[in-house]
Coordinates of C-alpha atoms in Angstrom, one line a residue:
Chain A
X1 CA 33.7 -14.5 -20.0
X2 CA 30.7 -16.9 -20.9
X3 CA 30.9 -18.5 -17.4
X4 CA 30.4 -15.3 -15.6
X5 CA 27.3 -14.2 -17.9
X6 CA 26.1 -17.9 -17.2
X7 CA 26.6 -17.4 -13.2
X8 CA 24.8 -14.0 -13.1
X9 CA 21.8 -15.7 -15.0
X10 CA 21.9 -18.7 -12.3
X11 CA 21.5 -16.3 -9.4
X12 CA 18.2 -15.6 -10.2
X13 CA 17.0 -19.0 -9.7
X14 CA 16.3 -18.9 -6.0
X15 CA 13.7 -16.1 -6.8
X16 CA 12.2 -18.1 -9.8
X17 CA 11.8 -21.3 -7.2
X18 CA 10.4 -18.6 -4.7
X19 CA 7.8 -17.2 -7.2
X20 CA 6.5 -20.2 -8.4
X21 CA 5.9 -21.8 -5.3
X22 CA 4.4 -18.5 -3.5
X23 CA 3.1 -16.6 -6.4
X24 CA 2.0 -19.0 -9.0
X25 CA 1.2 -22.1 -7.0
X26 CA -1.3 -20.1 -4.5
X27 CA -3.1 -18.8 -7.4
X28 CA -3.5 -22.3 -8.5
X29 CA -5.0 -23.1 -5.2
X30 CA -7.3 -20.6 -5.5
X31 CA -8.9 -22.0 -8.7
X32 CA -8.6 -25.4 -7.2
X33 CA -10.4 -24.4 -3.9
X34 CA -12.9 -22.4 -6.2
X35 CA -13.8 -25.4 -8.2
X36 CA -14.2 -28.0 -5.3
X37 CA -16.2 -28.6 -2.2
X38 CA -14.9 -28.9 1.6
X39 CA -14.6 -32.6 0.8
X40 CA -12.4 -32.0 -2.5
X41 CA -14.8 -33.0 -5.1
X42 CA -15.1 -31.3 -8.2
X43 CA -18.2 -29.1 -8.4
X44 CA -19.6 -25.5 -9.8
X45 CA -21.8 -25.1 -7.0
X46 CA -19.5 -22.2 -5.8
X47 CA -20.3 -20.1 -9.1
X48 CA -23.9 -20.9 -9.0
X49 CA -23.9 -19.3 -5.7
X50 CA -22.6 -16.1 -6.7
X51 CA -25.6 -14.5 -7.5
X52 CA -26.2 -14.2 -3.5
X53 CA -23.1 -11.8 -3.7
X54 CA -24.1 -9.8 -6.9
X55 CA -25.2 -6.9 -4.5
X56 CA -22.0 -7.0 -2.5
X57 CA -20.1 -6.8 -5.8
X58 CA -22.1 -3.9 -7.5
X59 CA -21.7 -2.0 -4.3
X60 CA -18.1 -2.5 -3.9
X61 CA -17.6 -1.2 -7.6
X62 CA -20.0 1.4 -7.1
X63 CA -18.2 2.8 -4.0
X64 CA -14.9 2.2 -5.5
X65 CA -15.8 4.2 -8.7
X66 CA -17.1 7.0 -7.0
X67 CA -14.5 7.3 -4.5
X68 CA -11.5 7.0 -7.0
X69 CA -13.3 9.9 -9.0
X70 CA -13.5 12.2 -5.9
X71 CA -9.9 11.2 -5.2
X72 CA -8.8 12.2 -8.7
X73 CA -11.0 15.3 -8.7
X74 CA -9.1 16.3 -5.3
X75 CA -5.6 15.2 -6.5
X76 CA -5.4 16.8 -9.8
X77 CA -5.8 20.3 -9.0
X78 CA -3.6 19.8 -5.9
X79 CA -0.9 18.8 -8.0
X80 CA -1.3 21.5 -10.2
X81 CA -1.4 23.9 -7.5
X82 CA 1.8 22.2 -6.0
X83 CA 4.1 22.7 -9.3
X84 CA 3.2 26.3 -9.2
X85 CA 5.3 27.2 -5.9
X86 CA 9.2 26.7 -5.2
X87 CA 10.8 23.4 -5.2
X88 CA 11.7 23.7 -1.6
X89 CA 7.7 24.1 -0.6
X90 CA 6.8 21.5 -3.3
X91 CA 9.3 18.7 -1.5
X92 CA 7.9 19.6 1.8
X93 CA 4.1 19.5 1.0
X94 CA 4.7 16.4 -0.9
X95 CA 6.1 15.0 2.5
X96 CA 3.3 16.0 4.3
X97 CA 0.8 14.4 2.0
X98 CA 2.5 11.1 2.3
X99 CA 3.7 11.2 6.0
X100 CA 0.2 10.0 6.8
X101 CA 0.7 6.7 5.0
X102 CA 3.4 5.9 7.5
X103 CA 0.7 5.9 10.0
X104 CA -1.3 2.7 10.4
X105 CA -4.5 2.9 8.5
X106 CA -6.6 1.1 10.8
X107 CA -6.2 3.9 13.4
X108 CA -6.3 6.5 10.8
X109 CA -9.5 4.8 9.9
X110 CA -10.9 5.0 13.2
X111 CA -10.2 8.5 14.3
X112 CA -12.8 9.4 11.7
X113 CA -15.2 7.6 14.2
X114 CA -14.3 10.1 16.8
X115 CA -15.1 12.8 14.3
X116 CA -18.3 11.6 12.9
X117 CA -20.3 9.4 15.2
X118 CA -23.2 10.4 16.7
X119 CA -21.9 12.4 19.7
X120 CA -18.7 12.7 18.0
X121 CA -16.5 16.1 17.4
X122 CA -18.8 17.4 14.6
X123 CA -22.1 16.7 16.2
X124 CA -20.8 18.0 19.7
X125 CA -20.1 21.3 17.8
X126 CA -23.4 21.5 16.0
X127 CA -25.3 20.7 19.2
X128 CA -23.3 23.3 21.4
X129 CA -24.3 25.9 18.5
X130 CA -28.2 25.0 18.8
X131 CA -28.3 22.6 15.7
X132 CA -29.8 19.3 15.2
X133 CA -27.2 16.6 15.2
X134 CA -26.3 15.0 11.6
X135 CA -26.4 11.4 10.9
X136 CA -22.8 11.1 9.5
X137 CA -21.4 7.7 10.8
X138 CA -22.5 4.1 9.4
X139 CA -23.7 5.9 6.3
X140 CA -22.4 5.2 2.6
X141 CA -20.7 8.8 2.3
X142 CA -18.8 8.0 5.6
X143 CA -17.5 4.9 3.7
X144 CA -16.6 6.9 0.8
X145 CA -14.9 9.4 2.8
X146 CA -12.8 6.6 4.5
X147 CA -11.5 5.6 1.0
X148 CA -11.0 8.8 -0.3
X149 CA -8.7 9.9 2.8
X150 CA -7.0 6.5 3.0
X151 CA -6.0 6.3 -0.7
X152 CA -5.7 10.0 -1.6
X153 CA -1.6 10.1 -1.3
X154 CA -1.7 7.2 -3.7
X155 CA -3.3 9.3 -6.6
X156 CA -1.3 12.4 -5.6
X157 CA 2.1 11.1 -5.7
X158 CA 2.0 9.8 -9.5
X159 CA 0.1 12.6 -10.6
X160 CA 2.1 14.9 -9.2
X161 CA 5.4 13.2 -10.4
X162 CA 4.3 13.4 -13.9
X163 CA 3.0 17.1 -13.8
X164 CA 6.5 18.0 -12.2
X165 CA 8.3 16.6 -14.9
X166 CA 6.4 18.6 -17.7
X167 CA 8.8 20.7 -19.4
X168 CA 7.8 24.4 -19.1
X169 CA 8.8 25.5 -22.5
X170 CA 6.1 23.2 -23.7
X171 CA 3.4 25.8 -21.9
X172 CA 5.2 28.6 -23.0
X173 CA 5.1 27.6 -26.5
X174 CA 1.1 26.4 -26.4
X175 CA 0.9 30.1 -24.8
X176 CA 2.8 31.3 -27.7
X177 CA 0.6 29.7 -30.1
X178 CA -2.8 31.2 -28.7
X179 CA -4.0 28.5 -26.3
X180 CA -6.3 29.9 -23.5
X181 CA -6.1 28.4 -20.3
X182 CA -8.8 25.4 -20.7
X183 CA -6.9 24.6 -24.2
X184 CA -3.8 24.2 -22.4
X185 CA -5.1 21.7 -20.1
X186 CA -7.0 19.7 -22.6
X187 CA -4.1 19.5 -25.2
X188 CA -1.1 19.8 -23.4
X189 CA -1.4 19.1 -19.4
X190 CA -3.7 16.1 -19.2
X191 CA -2.3 14.1 -22.5
X192 CA 1.3 14.6 -20.7
X193 CA -0.1 13.6 -17.3
X194 CA -2.1 10.6 -18.4
X195 CA 0.1 7.9 -17.5
X196 CA 0.2 9.2 -13.8
X197 CA -3.3 9.5 -13.7
X198 CA -4.0 5.6 -15.0
X199 CA -1.5 4.7 -12.4
X200 CA -3.2 7.0 -9.7
X201 CA -6.7 5.6 -10.2
X202 CA -5.5 1.9 -10.4
X203 CA -3.9 2.5 -7.2
X204 CA -6.8 4.1 -5.5
X205 CA -9.6 1.6 -7.1
X206 CA -7.7 -1.6 -6.3
X207 CA -7.6 -1.1 -2.6
X208 CA -11.0 0.8 -2.5
X209 CA -13.0 -2.3 -4.2
X210 CA -11.5 -5.0 -1.9
X211 CA -11.5 -3.2 1.4
X212 CA -13.1 -5.0 4.4
X213 CA -12.1 -2.5 7.3
X214 CA -13.5 0.6 5.9
X215 CA -16.7 -0.7 5.3
X216 CA -17.2 -2.3 8.8
X217 CA -15.8 0.6 10.7
X218 CA -17.4 3.5 8.9
X219 CA -20.5 1.9 7.6
X220 CA -21.6 0.0 10.5
X221 CA -22.1 -3.8 10.0
X222 CA -25.1 -3.1 7.8
X223 CA -23.0 -2.6 4.5
X224 CA -21.7 -5.8 3.1
X225 CA -19.1 -5.2 0.5
X226 CA -17.1 -7.9 -1.4
X227 CA -13.9 -7.7 1.0
X228 CA -16.3 -8.2 4.0
X229 CA -18.2 -11.2 2.6
X230 CA -14.7 -12.8 1.5
X231 CA -13.2 -12.0 5.1
X232 CA -16.6 -13.2 7.1
X233 CA -16.6 -16.7 4.9
X234 CA -12.8 -17.3 5.6
X235 CA -13.5 -16.4 9.5
X236 CA -16.3 -18.8 9.9
X237 CA -14.3 -21.8 9.2
X238 CA -12.6 -24.1 6.6
X239 CA -16.3 -25.5 5.2
X240 CA -16.7 -21.8 3.8
X241 CA -13.2 -21.5 2.1
X242 CA -14.3 -23.0 -1.0
X243 CA -16.9 -20.1 -1.8
X244 CA -14.5 -17.8 -0.4
X245 CA -11.8 -18.5 -2.9
X246 CA -14.6 -18.2 -6.2
X247 CA -15.1 -14.8 -4.6
X248 CA -11.5 -14.0 -4.4
X249 CA -11.0 -15.3 -7.8
X250 CA -13.9 -13.6 -9.3
X251 CA -12.5 -10.0 -7.7
X252 CA -9.3 -10.8 -9.0
X253 CA -10.5 -11.3 -12.5
X254 CA -12.4 -8.1 -12.0
X255 CA -9.1 -6.2 -11.2
X256 CA -7.2 -7.9 -13.9
X257 CA -10.1 -6.8 -16.5
X258 CA -10.2 -2.8 -15.1
X259 CA -6.4 -2.7 -15.1
X260 CA -6.0 -4.0 -18.7
X261 CA -8.7 -1.4 -19.9
X262 CA -6.8 1.2 -18.1
X263 CA -3.4 0.1 -19.6
X264 CA -5.0 0.2 -23.1
X265 CA -6.1 3.8 -22.3
X266 CA -2.3 4.8 -22.1
X267 CA -0.9 2.7 -25.0
X268 CA -3.3 4.0 -27.3
X269 CA -2.5 7.6 -26.3
X270 CA 1.2 6.6 -26.7
X271 CA 0.6 5.6 -30.4
X272 CA -1.2 8.6 -30.8
X273 CA 1.7 10.9 -29.6
X274 CA 4.1 9.1 -31.8
X275 CA 1.9 9.3 -35.0
Chain B
X1 CA -5.5 33.0 -8.0
X2 CA -2.0 32.2 -6.2
X3 CA -3.8 32.9 -2.8
X4 CA -6.4 30.4 -3.9
X5 CA -4.1 27.6 -4.9
X6 CA -2.5 28.1 -1.5
X7 CA -5.9 27.8 0.3
X8 CA -6.6 24.7 -1.5
X9 CA -3.4 23.1 -0.4
X10 CA -3.9 23.9 3.1
X11 CA -7.6 22.7 3.1
X12 CA -6.4 19.6 1.9
X13 CA -3.8 19.3 4.6
X14 CA -6.2 20.1 7.0
X15 CA -8.3 17.1 5.8
X16 CA -5.3 15.0 5.7
X17 CA -4.3 15.6 9.5
X18 CA -7.6 16.1 11.2
X19 CA -7.9 12.6 12.2
X20 CA -4.3 12.6 13.1
X21 CA -4.6 15.6 15.5
X22 CA -7.7 13.6 16.7
X23 CA -5.6 10.8 17.7
X24 CA -3.3 12.8 19.1
X25 CA -5.2 14.7 21.4
X26 CA -7.6 11.9 22.5
X27 CA -4.6 9.9 23.4
X28 CA -4.0 12.2 26.7
X29 CA -7.8 12.2 27.5
X30 CA -7.9 11.2 31.4
X31 CA -11.5 9.6 30.2
X32 CA -12.3 6.4 28.5
X33 CA -13.9 8.3 25.6
X34 CA -12.4 8.9 22.2
X35 CA -14.8 11.8 21.6
X36 CA -15.2 13.6 24.6
X37 CA -12.3 15.0 26.2
X38 CA -12.5 15.5 29.9
X39 CA -8.9 16.3 30.8
X40 CA -5.4 15.7 30.4
X41 CA -3.4 12.7 31.8
X42 CA -0.8 10.4 30.6
X43 CA -2.6 7.2 32.1
X44 CA -3.0 5.6 28.6
X45 CA 0.8 5.9 28.2
X46 CA 1.6 4.4 31.1
X47 CA -0.9 1.5 30.6
X48 CA 1.1 0.9 27.2
X49 CA 4.1 0.1 29.1
X50 CA 2.8 -2.9 30.9
X51 CA 0.7 -4.2 28.2
X52 CA 2.5 -7.5 27.5
X53 CA 0.3 -8.2 24.3
X54 CA 1.3 -5.1 22.8
X55 CA 5.0 -5.2 23.4
X56 CA 5.2 -8.7 22.4
X57 CA 3.2 -7.7 18.9
X58 CA 5.9 -4.9 18.6
X59 CA 8.7 -7.6 18.7
X60 CA 7.0 -9.6 16.4
X61 CA 6.4 -6.5 13.9
X62 CA 10.1 -5.6 14.0
X63 CA 11.7 -9.0 13.8
X64 CA 9.2 -10.0 10.7
X65 CA 10.0 -6.6 9.3
X66 CA 13.5 -7.1 9.4
X67 CA 13.9 -10.4 8.3
X68 CA 12.0 -10.1 5.5
X69 CA 13.7 -7.2 4.3
X70 CA 17.1 -8.4 4.3
X71 CA 15.7 -11.8 2.7
X72 CA 13.8 -10.1 0.1
X73 CA 16.8 -7.5 -0.6
X74 CA 19.3 -10.5 -1.1
X75 CA 17.0 -12.5 -3.2
X76 CA 15.4 -9.5 -5.0
X77 CA 18.8 -8.2 -6.2
X78 CA 20.1 -11.1 -7.2
X79 CA 17.1 -11.7 -9.3
X80 CA 17.3 -8.4 -10.8
X81 CA 20.9 -9.5 -12.0
X82 CA 19.9 -12.5 -13.2
X83 CA 16.5 -11.1 -14.9
X84 CA 18.6 -8.6 -17.3
X85 CA 20.6 -11.6 -18.5
X86 CA 17.6 -13.4 -19.9
X87 CA 18.1 -12.8 -23.8
X88 CA 14.6 -14.1 -24.9
X89 CA 12.2 -11.2 -24.5
X90 CA 9.5 -13.6 -24.2
X91 CA 10.8 -15.1 -20.9
X92 CA 11.7 -11.8 -19.6
X93 CA 8.3 -10.4 -20.0
X94 CA 6.8 -13.7 -18.2
X95 CA 9.3 -13.4 -15.8
X96 CA 8.4 -9.9 -15.0
X97 CA 4.3 -10.2 -15.2
X98 CA 4.7 -13.0 -12.3
X99 CA 7.0 -10.5 -10.4
X100 CA 4.1 -7.7 -10.8
X101 CA 1.6 -10.1 -9.6
X102 CA 2.0 -9.3 -5.9
X103 CA 2.1 -5.8 -6.4
X104 CA -1.1 -5.4 -9.2
X105 CA -3.1 -7.7 -7.0
X106 CA -5.5 -6.7 -4.2
X107 CA -3.6 -7.4 -0.9
X108 CA -6.8 -9.7 0.4
X109 CA -6.4 -12.1 -2.8
X110 CA -2.7 -12.2 -2.4
X111 CA -3.2 -12.8 1.5
X112 CA -5.9 -15.5 0.9
X113 CA -4.3 -17.4 -1.8
X114 CA -1.1 -18.0 0.3
X115 CA -3.3 -19.1 3.3
X116 CA -4.9 -21.4 1.1
X117 CA -1.3 -22.6 0.1
X118 CA -0.2 -22.8 3.8
X119 CA -3.4 -24.6 5.1
X120 CA -3.2 -27.1 2.5
X121 CA 0.2 -28.0 2.9
X122 CA 0.2 -27.8 6.4
X123 CA -2.9 -30.4 6.4
X124 CA -1.0 -32.7 3.8
X125 CA 2.0 -33.0 6.5
X126 CA -0.2 -33.3 9.2
X127 CA -0.1 -30.0 11.0
X128 CA -2.9 -28.9 13.3
X129 CA -1.8 -25.3 13.1
X130 CA -0.1 -24.8 10.0
X131 CA -0.3 -20.7 10.4
X132 CA 2.4 -18.9 12.5
X133 CA 5.8 -17.0 12.1
X134 CA 7.2 -18.8 9.3
X135 CA 4.0 -18.0 7.0
X136 CA 3.9 -14.2 7.9
X137 CA 7.7 -14.4 7.1
X138 CA 7.1 -16.1 3.9
X139 CA 4.1 -14.0 3.0
X140 CA 6.1 -10.5 3.5
X141 CA 9.0 -11.8 1.6
X142 CA 6.8 -12.4 -1.3
X143 CA 5.4 -9.3 -1.3
X144 CA 8.1 -7.4 -0.8
X145 CA 10.1 -8.9 -3.6
X146 CA 8.6 -7.1 -6.7
X147 CA 9.2 -3.6 -4.8
X148 CA 13.2 -4.6 -4.2
X149 CA 13.4 -6.0 -7.8
X150 CA 11.7 -2.9 -9.6
X151 CA 14.2 -0.5 -7.5
X152 CA 17.5 -2.5 -8.0
X153 CA 16.6 -2.9 -11.8
X154 CA 16.9 0.7 -13.3
X155 CA 20.3 1.0 -11.5
X156 CA 21.6 -2.0 -12.9
X157 CA 20.6 -0.8 -16.6
X158 CA 22.0 2.3 -15.9
X159 CA 25.6 0.8 -14.9
X160 CA 28.0 0.0 -17.7
X161 CA 27.4 -3.6 -19.1
X162 CA 31.4 -3.9 -19.1
X163 CA 32.0 -2.7 -15.8
X164 CA 32.0 -6.7 -14.2
X165 CA 34.1 -7.7 -17.3
X166 CA 36.4 -5.0 -16.7
X167 CA 36.8 -6.1 -12.9
X168 CA 37.6 -9.7 -14.0
X169 CA 40.2 -8.5 -16.7
X170 CA 41.8 -6.8 -13.7
X171 CA 42.0 -10.0 -12.0
X172 CA 38.9 -10.2 -9.5
X173 CA 37.3 -13.3 -8.6
X174 CA 33.5 -13.1 -10.2
X175 CA 32.6 -12.8 -6.5
X176 CA 35.1 -9.7 -6.3
X177 CA 33.6 -8.5 -9.1
X178 CA 30.3 -8.2 -8.0
X179 CA 30.9 -7.1 -4.3
X180 CA 33.5 -4.4 -5.5
X181 CA 32.4 -3.4 -9.0
X182 CA 28.8 -3.7 -9.3
X183 CA 27.3 -3.7 -5.9
X184 CA 28.2 -0.1 -5.1
X185 CA 27.1 1.4 -8.4
X186 CA 23.7 -0.1 -7.8
X187 CA 23.6 0.7 -3.9
X188 CA 21.3 3.5 -3.8
X189 CA 18.7 1.1 -5.5
X190 CA 19.2 -2.0 -3.1
X191 CA 19.0 0.4 -0.4
X192 CA 15.7 2.3 -1.4
X193 CA 14.4 -1.3 -2.0
X194 CA 15.4 -2.4 1.3
X195 CA 13.7 0.5 3.0
X196 CA 10.5 0.0 1.1
X197 CA 10.3 -3.7 1.9
X198 CA 10.8 -3.0 5.8
X199 CA 8.1 -0.1 5.9
X200 CA 5.5 -2.3 3.6
X201 CA 6.3 -5.0 6.2
X202 CA 5.7 -2.8 9.0
X203 CA 2.5 -1.4 7.9
X204 CA 1.0 -4.7 6.4
X205 CA -2.5 -5.6 7.7
X206 CA -4.4 -7.4 5.4
X207 CA -1.9 -10.2 4.1
X208 CA -0.5 -10.9 7.9
X209 CA -4.2 -10.8 8.8
X210 CA -4.8 -14.3 6.7
X211 CA -1.6 -16.0 7.4
X212 CA -0.7 -15.2 10.9
X213 CA -2.6 -17.9 12.9
X214 CA -1.6 -16.8 16.4
X215 CA 1.4 -15.1 15.7
X216 CA 0.0 -11.4 16.0
X217 CA 1.6 -8.6 14.6
X218 CA 1.2 -4.8 15.6
X219 CA -1.4 -4.1 13.2
X220 CA -3.5 -7.3 14.1
X221 CA -3.4 -6.0 17.6
X222 CA -4.5 -3.1 16.6
X223 CA -7.2 -4.5 14.5
X224 CA -8.5 -6.9 17.7
X225 CA -8.5 -3.6 19.8
X226 CA -10.7 -1.7 17.4
X227 CA -13.4 -4.2 17.1
X228 CA -14.3 -3.8 20.5
X229 CA -14.9 -0.2 21.8
X230 CA -11.8 1.6 21.4
X231 CA -10.2 2.9 24.3
X232 CA -7.5 5.8 24.0
X233 CA -4.7 3.3 24.6
X234 CA -4.6 2.6 21.0
X235 CA -4.3 6.2 19.9
X236 CA -1.6 6.5 22.6
X237 CA 0.5 3.4 20.7
X238 CA -0.1 5.0 17.4
X239 CA 0.8 8.5 18.6
X240 CA 4.1 7.3 19.6
X241 CA 4.7 5.1 16.2
X242 CA 3.7 8.3 14.5
X243 CA 6.3 10.4 16.5
X244 CA 9.1 8.0 16.4
X245 CA 8.8 7.7 12.6
X246 CA 8.3 11.4 12.3
X247 CA 11.8 12.0 14.3
X248 CA 13.6 9.3 12.1
X249 CA 12.1 11.0 8.9
X250 CA 13.4 14.5 10.1
X251 CA 16.8 13.0 10.7
X252 CA 17.2 11.2 7.7
X253 CA 16.3 14.2 5.8
X254 CA 18.9 16.6 7.5
X255 CA 21.4 13.6 7.0
X256 CA 20.7 13.5 3.4
X257 CA 20.7 17.5 3.2
X258 CA 24.1 17.6 5.1
X259 CA 25.4 15.2 2.6
X260 CA 24.3 17.0 -0.3
X261 CA 25.7 20.2 0.9
X262 CA 29.2 18.4 1.3
X263 CA 29.0 17.1 -2.2
X264 CA 27.9 20.5 -3.3
X265 CA 30.9 22.0 -1.4
X266 CA 33.2 19.5 -3.3

């Protein structure tokens, strides 16, 4: 019997080796590149040059925070409205919300250019009605729209899942105890969906803060987000790998910190519920 | 109130499908523009058939997706079984944290860190071009693994711990015990892990972008197309993919519904 347990433990070994080589070593490589110069000598210059990119960092964080908030404000009522429907319609709408994710996100983003361009669909329509065309493409608004559009399903999915699991008798109980609609939302529904909200927020924030395609296409070339900076540096050649690694490292640390904060948020409320 | 919430759902769906509709319509445009519709034609679809870059890329994408899904499913299922056998809580949570890294990290960070590894070791063994088929495959397996492990693990936890022991008592060899007793009971988890790995690999752009070198997959080709001014051929290609996936999904759903109904009848 002992032998079989041992055997079962051993079959994970190929994976451990894989994870060590392709998950841990790459991160060590990233750290190594970020503290050396192109010739391989130790240096902290890469970190000193980060100041040049502070604007890109700030802009990335701002856009990601705004689009995460908007996505949440759209997804939360949507999930709530969905749970009020028949089960079969709920399933169908969920499918329809997820379905665009199966389409290449580059093309989904690009289609927005057709809609927003200076001579695009919206502006053609406005001009034909006799209005002045609007400046829609290559604006911060267009970038945020792209982020909200591309990552909305990631927010709906966990929130809807959490909301559909709420026991309806809890809602009835809160009615009986005299809660009005707002109190019911604040004291019953929201705390129960909080884990879903937290995972939705992380799933939208991480790709938004690190994107480099959406900003290039919908923001024109004048907005440099941190993802753009990293991609640009890697493309101009091996001499710039070091600074690019430093930027990636800082981005990773930034994401880890924000995730830690978010997770703490749910842990504390869990304890609160137990008490 | 009921009407308002239905209206709201409808508005969100319009928002989600507007760009897809635009893509669909302009893939039939007779002109080169992707915003002024001049007339119906199938020219862009015809052009696709003769576009060898695109067809090669499609083949590459499918090959990488199938291989990486198979390999990560086998490795990941074995890993899930082994991880659950770990007795020390610290080791277990350490292994799980490492497993979660590719899933939590931004794609761009995963892509770049893998690329640095490949380039570094390529230089060490004296390769001129270290990026290619194998590096994309390795990268895809790496980001697929956590999804497989996390979908197999709950199924393993639900199965009876004594199941393999019972099989062994009844005279199975350990291998038979696994294939005849354990595997059937965790199959749904293994299958959904496989499907998830396959679709993630099919759709991946960012990680492939940094690790593929000259081995172009479809998302990379689409990216290169959208770098210049886009002509409707990119839309035509996406329409084909979209319709294919749509049909497959409908088939899969009706199949599932049928089998559910059969079970219900029994």
